[in-house]
PDB file of C-alpha atoms in Angstrom:
ATOM      1  CA  MET A   1     109.447  86.269 126.994  1.00 52.00           C
ATOM      2  CA  THR A   2     107.190  87.586 129.719  1.00 55.00           C
ATOM      3  CA  VAL A   3     109.011  89.131 132.637  1.00 54.00           C
ATOM      4  CA  SER A   4     107.223  89.446 135.935  1.00 54.00           C
ATOM      5  CA  PRO A   5     107.615  92.882 137.510  1.00 58.00           C
ATOM      6  CA  HIS A   6     108.372  91.074 140.779  1.00 53.00           C
ATOM      7  CA  THR A   7     111.050  88.705 139.555  1.00 63.00           C
ATOM      8  CA  GLY A   8     112.527  90.609 136.628  1.00 64.00           C
ATOM      9  CA  PRO A   9     114.738  89.076 133.976  1.00 66.00           C
ATOM     10  CA  LYS A  10     116.937  86.161 134.949  1.00 82.00           C
ATOM     11  CA  SER A  11     120.047  87.645 133.332  1.00 89.00           C
ATOM     12  CA  ASP A  12     121.379  90.717 131.558  1.00 90.00           C
ATOM     13  CA  PHE A  13     120.932  88.799 128.303  1.00 94.00           C
ATOM     14  CA  ASP A  14     117.238  88.251 129.098  1.00 93.00           C
ATOM     15  CA  ALA A  15     116.941  91.960 129.935  1.00 93.00           C
ATOM     16  CA  LEU A  16     118.551  92.918 126.623  1.00 94.00           C
ATOM     17  CA  LYS A  17     116.123  90.702 124.694  1.00 95.00           C
ATOM     18  CA  ALA A  18     113.196  92.207 126.611  1.00 93.00           C
ATOM     19  CA  ASP A  19     114.438  95.740 125.870  1.00 94.00           C
ATOM     20  CA  LEU A  20     114.705  94.883 122.177  1.00 96.00           C
ATOM     21  CA  ARG A  21     111.138  93.552 122.095  1.00 95.00           C
ATOM     22  CA  ASN A  22     109.788  96.439 124.162  1.00 94.00           C
ATOM     23  CA  ILE A  23     111.278  99.197 122.010  1.00 94.00           C
ATOM     24  CA  TYR A  24     109.245  98.006 119.054  1.00 95.00           C
ATOM     25  CA  ASP A  25     105.964  96.779 120.506  1.00 93.00           C
ATOM     26  CA  GLY A  26     106.033  96.517 124.271  1.00 88.00           C
ATOM     27  CA  ASP A  27     106.369  98.691 127.328  1.00 87.00           C
ATOM     28  CA  PRO A  28     109.770 100.402 127.056  1.00 88.00           C
ATOM     29  CA  TRP A  29     111.162 102.322 130.002  1.00 85.00           C
ATOM     30  CA  HIS A  30     111.155 105.640 128.125  1.00 86.00           C
ATOM     31  CA  GLY A  31     107.470 105.634 127.173  1.00 85.00           C
ATOM     32  CA  SER A  32     105.706 104.518 124.007  1.00 91.00           C
ATOM     33  CA  PRO A  33     106.960 101.773 121.696  1.00 93.00           C
ATOM     34  CA  ILE A  34     107.620 102.421 118.007  1.00 96.00           C
ATOM     35  CA  THR A  35     104.311 100.860 116.999  1.00 96.00           C
ATOM     36  CA  SER A  36     102.380 103.356 119.132  1.00 95.00           C
ATOM     37  CA  VAL A  37     104.279 106.340 117.764  1.00 95.00           C
ATOM     38  CA  LEU A  38     103.654 105.164 114.177  1.00 97.00           C
ATOM     39  CA  SER A  39      99.973 104.514 114.858  1.00 95.00           C
ATOM     40  CA  GLY A  40      97.638 106.869 113.041  1.00 95.00           C
ATOM     41  CA  ILE A  41     100.241 108.218 110.630  1.00 96.00           C
ATOM     42  CA  ASP A  42      98.986 108.162 107.046  1.00 95.00           C
ATOM     43  CA  ALA A  43     101.070 108.259 103.867  1.00 96.00           C
ATOM     44  CA  GLU A  44     100.577 111.982 103.368  1.00 94.00           C
ATOM     45  CA  SER A  45     101.766 112.801 106.884  1.00 94.00           C
ATOM     46  CA  ALA A  46     104.642 110.303 106.619  1.00 96.00           C
ATOM     47  CA  ALA A  47     105.862 111.987 103.415  1.00 95.00           C
ATOM     48  CA  ARG A  48     105.390 115.575 104.652  1.00 94.00           C
ATOM     49  CA  ARG A  49     108.588 117.542 105.244  1.00 92.00           C
ATOM     50  CA  SER A  50     107.276 119.489 108.234  1.00 86.00           C
ATOM     51  CA  ILE A  51     110.695 120.925 109.080  1.00 87.00           C
ATOM     52  CA  PRO A  52     112.787 122.313 106.187  1.00 89.00           C
ATOM     53  CA  ASN A  53     115.919 120.232 105.489  1.00 91.00           C
ATOM     54  CA  ALA A  54     114.836 117.573 108.019  1.00 92.00           C
ATOM     55  CA  HIS A  55     113.985 113.984 107.199  1.00 96.00           C
ATOM     56  CA  THR A  56     110.383 112.898 106.800  1.00 96.00           C
ATOM     57  CA  ILE A  57     108.775 110.224 108.952  1.00 97.00           C
ATOM     58  CA  TRP A  58     108.857 107.887 105.960  1.00 97.00           C
ATOM     59  CA  GLU A  59     112.588 108.465 105.420  1.00 97.00           C
ATOM     60  CA  ILE A  60     113.252 107.774 109.097  1.00 97.00           C
ATOM     61  CA  VAL A  61     111.252 104.527 108.987  1.00 98.00           C
ATOM     62  CA  LEU A  62     113.235 103.338 105.958  1.00 97.00           C
ATOM     63  CA  HIS A  63     116.508 104.324 107.669  1.00 97.00           C
ATOM     64  CA  MET A  64     115.532 102.411 110.819  1.00 97.00           C
ATOM     65  CA  THR A  65     114.604  99.382 108.718  1.00 97.00           C
ATOM     66  CA  GLY A  66     117.946  99.362 106.923  1.00 95.00           C
ATOM     67  CA  TRP A  67     119.926  99.528 110.139  1.00 95.00           C
ATOM     68  CA  THR A  68     117.747  96.891 111.815  1.00 97.00           C
ATOM     69  CA  ARG A  69     118.496  94.504 108.947  1.00 96.00           C
ATOM     70  CA  GLU A  70     122.204  95.363 109.101  1.00 95.00           C
ATOM     71  CA  VAL A  71     122.422  94.668 112.835  1.00 96.00           C
ATOM     72  CA  ALA A  72     120.559  91.353 112.390  1.00 97.00           C
ATOM     73  CA  SER A  73     123.115  90.382 109.747  1.00 96.00           C
ATOM     74  CA  ARG A  74     125.998  91.296 112.039  1.00 94.00           C
ATOM     75  CA  VAL A  75     124.499  89.394 114.985  1.00 96.00           C
ATOM     76  CA  ARG A  76     124.490  86.349 112.699  1.00 96.00           C
ATOM     77  CA  GLY A  77     128.161  86.967 111.841  1.00 93.00           C
ATOM     78  CA  GLY A  78     127.636  88.777 108.533  1.00 91.00           C
ATOM     79  CA  ALA A  79     130.126  91.211 107.062  1.00 87.00           C
ATOM     80  CA  ILE A  80     130.108  94.800 108.271  1.00 88.00           C
ATOM     81  CA  LYS A  81     128.665  97.229 105.776  1.00 85.00           C
ATOM     82  CA  ASN A  82     126.326 100.162 105.566  1.00 80.00           C
ATOM     83  CA  PRO A  83     122.756  99.362 104.612  1.00 80.00           C
ATOM     84  CA  PRO A  84     122.346  99.513 100.799  1.00 77.00           C
ATOM     85  CA  GLU A  85     120.901 102.990 101.235  1.00 80.00           C
ATOM     86  CA  ASP A  86     121.425 104.693 104.591  1.00 85.00           C
ATOM     87  CA  TRP A  87     118.659 107.225 103.868  1.00 90.00           C
ATOM     88  CA  PRO A  88     116.496 105.697 101.097  1.00 89.00           C
ATOM     89  CA  VAL A  89     114.055 107.803  99.131  1.00 89.00           C
ATOM     90  CA  PRO A  90     110.506 106.687  99.889  1.00 92.00           C
ATOM     91  CA  ASN A  91     108.052 105.553  97.261  1.00 88.00           C
ATOM     92  CA  SER A  92     105.622 108.231  98.429  1.00 80.00           C
ATOM     93  CA  GLY A  93     103.900 108.134  95.040  1.00 87.00           C
ATOM     94  CA  GLY A  94     102.679 104.681  96.052  1.00 90.00           C
ATOM     95  CA  GLY A  95     100.341 106.209  98.607  1.00 94.00           C
ATOM     96  CA  GLU A  96      98.875 104.313 101.515  1.00 96.00           C
ATOM     97  CA  ALA A  97      99.854 100.890 100.179  1.00 96.00           C
ATOM     98  CA  ALA A  98     103.519 101.905  99.918  1.00 96.00           C
ATOM     99  CA  TRP A  99     103.463 103.479 103.391  1.00 97.00           C
ATOM    100  CA  ARG A 100     101.881 100.332 104.871  1.00 97.00           C
ATOM    101  CA  ALA A 101     104.547  98.266 103.099  1.00 97.00           C
ATOM    102  CA  ALA A 102     107.283 100.450 104.614  1.00 97.00           C
ATOM    103  CA  THR A 103     105.936 100.041 108.151  1.00 98.00           C
ATOM    104  CA  GLU A 104     105.413  96.315 107.595  1.00 98.00           C
ATOM    105  CA  ASP A 105     109.011  96.034 106.383  1.00 97.00           C
ATOM    106  CA  LEU A 106     110.189  97.684 109.619  1.00 98.00           C
ATOM    107  CA  ARG A 107     108.086  95.188 111.592  1.00 98.00           C
ATOM    108  CA  ALA A 108     109.524  92.253 109.651  1.00 98.00           C
ATOM    109  CA  ALA A 109     113.082  93.540 110.056  1.00 98.00           C
ATOM    110  CA  HIS A 110     112.576  93.952 113.791  1.00 98.00           C
ATOM    111  CA  LYS A 111     111.110  90.454 114.167  1.00 98.00           C
ATOM    112  CA  ASP A 112     114.072  89.091 112.192  1.00 98.00           C
ATOM    113  CA  LEU A 113     116.484  90.890 114.530  1.00 98.00           C
ATOM    114  CA  GLU A 114     114.671  89.445 117.548  1.00 97.00           C
ATOM    115  CA  ALA A 115     115.036  85.974 116.016  1.00 98.00           C
ATOM    116  CA  ALA A 116     118.749  86.590 115.373  1.00 98.00           C
ATOM    117  CA  VAL A 117     119.289  87.663 118.982  1.00 98.00           C
ATOM    118  CA  ASP A 118     117.232  84.727 120.263  1.00 97.00           C
ATOM    119  CA  SER A 119     119.519  82.376 118.313  1.00 97.00           C
ATOM    120  CA  ILE A 120     122.749  83.469 120.001  1.00 96.00           C
ATOM    121  CA  ARG A 121     124.190  82.504 123.374  1.00 95.00           C
ATOM    122  CA  PRO A 122     124.940  84.967 126.177  1.00 95.00           C
ATOM    123  CA  GLU A 123     128.674  84.590 125.561  1.00 95.00           C
ATOM    124  CA  ASP A 124     128.131  85.790 121.969  1.00 95.00           C
ATOM    125  CA  LEU A 125     127.335  89.257 123.334  1.00 95.00           C
ATOM    126  CA  VAL A 126     131.048  89.883 123.841  1.00 95.00           C
ATOM    127  CA  ARG A 127     132.001  88.677 120.345  1.00 93.00           C
ATOM    128  CA  TRP A 128     133.747  91.504 118.534  1.00 91.00           C
ATOM    129  CA  VAL A 129     132.152  92.964 115.382  1.00 89.00           C
ATOM    130  CA  GLY A 130     134.944  94.383 113.248  1.00 82.00           C
ATOM    131  CA  ASP A 131     138.612  94.742 114.060  1.00 79.00           C
ATOM    132  CA  GLU A 132     138.768  98.515 114.363  1.00 82.00           C
ATOM    133  CA  ARG A 133     136.437 101.146 115.760  1.00 85.00           C
ATOM    134  CA  ASP A 134     134.572 102.890 112.960  1.00 81.00           C
ATOM    135  CA  PRO A 135     131.699 104.983 114.369  1.00 79.00           C
ATOM    136  CA  ALA A 136     130.155 105.597 110.923  1.00 78.00           C
ATOM    137  CA  LEU A 137     129.844 101.836 110.379  1.00 78.00           C
ATOM    138  CA  GLY A 138     129.197 100.965 114.009  1.00 76.00           C
ATOM    139  CA  ALA A 139     132.197  98.629 113.841  1.00 80.00           C
ATOM    140  CA  GLY A 140     134.737  97.775 116.496  1.00 85.00           C
ATOM    141  CA  GLN A 141     132.100  96.939 119.093  1.00 90.00           C
ATOM    142  CA  ALA A 142     130.867  93.848 120.867  1.00 92.00           C
ATOM    143  CA  VAL A 143     127.605  92.292 119.655  1.00 95.00           C
ATOM    144  CA  GLY A 144     125.827  93.294 122.873  1.00 95.00           C
ATOM    145  CA  THR A 145     127.009  96.899 122.530  1.00 94.00           C
ATOM    146  CA  MET A 146     125.806  96.959 118.932  1.00 94.00           C
ATOM    147  CA  ILE A 147     122.351  95.669 119.917  1.00 96.00           C
ATOM    148  CA  ARG A 148     122.102  98.243 122.707  1.00 96.00           C
ATOM    149  CA  GLY A 149     123.258 100.879 120.228  1.00 94.00           C
ATOM    150  CA  LEU A 150     120.431  99.982 117.852  1.00 96.00           C
ATOM    151  CA  ILE A 151     117.945 100.286 120.718  1.00 96.00           C
ATOM    152  CA  GLN A 152     119.350 103.779 121.401  1.00 95.00           C
ATOM    153  CA  HIS A 153     119.279 104.579 117.670  1.00 95.00           C
ATOM    154  CA  HIS A 154     115.634 103.589 117.445  1.00 96.00           C
ATOM    155  CA  THR A 155     114.706 105.544 120.569  1.00 95.00           C
ATOM    156  CA  TYR A 156     116.345 108.654 119.095  1.00 96.00           C
ATOM    157  CA  HIS A 157     114.527 108.285 115.772  1.00 96.00           C
ATOM    158  CA  GLU A 158     111.274 107.408 117.517  1.00 96.00           C
ATOM    159  CA  GLY A 159     111.495 110.783 119.263  1.00 95.00           C
ATOM    160  CA  GLN A 160     112.014 112.482 115.906  1.00 95.00           C
ATOM    161  CA  ILE A 161     108.964 110.701 114.500  1.00 96.00           C
ATOM    162  CA  ALA A 162     106.860 111.804 117.482  1.00 94.00           C
ATOM    163  CA  ILE A 163     107.874 115.442 116.923  1.00 93.00           C
ATOM    164  CA  LEU A 164     107.226 115.227 113.170  1.00 94.00           C
ATOM    165  CA  LYS A 165     103.876 113.533 113.795  1.00 93.00           C
ATOM    166  CA  ARG A 166     102.899 116.376 116.095  1.00 90.00           C
ATOM    167  CA  ALA A 167     104.093 118.964 113.545  1.00 86.00           C
ATOM    168  CA  ALA A 168     102.003 117.255 110.848  1.00 80.00           C
ATOM    169  CA  GLU A 169      98.930 117.389 113.079  1.00 77.00           C
ATOM    170  CA  ILE A 170      99.376 121.104 113.766  1.00 57.00           C
ATOM    171  CA  LYS A 171      99.825 121.991 110.077  1.00 55.00           C
ATOM    172  CA  GLN A 172      96.676 120.170 108.941  1.00 46.00           C
TER     173      GLN A 172
END
């Protein structure tokens, strides 16, 4: 969906879909999209633990992928669960091919989420996901709140990646 800067989105639902697209590979309000922040990161930098006890870029990408897939499932009415591994261990021994596969998997997960959101109606945004509030699972929220929450989640982790990318550049 292309939104003219003069007319803007036609509805809050259109704005939400635009925000979801922009966070990954568009022109988000906060600055660079995820694709720009990930650009130029190689497998070695992605696997580097620049800050002791902090996650690596690769771990963050896998975490974002898992939650993107989980939210897509929930948008489609799937059961509430944690991703199979909330913080998976990367296959950093696989080198550049494994790192490219990880970033491609994030892209595919994001495109799948966009398709899931495109398939619902505006009234589905107020459909409840889970009966009780469970912050750890992201349950007890409306679909629209959950989608906005994932956008916030990704923005937070995108900032972490940008800091770790900068730290990797300084240490080289």
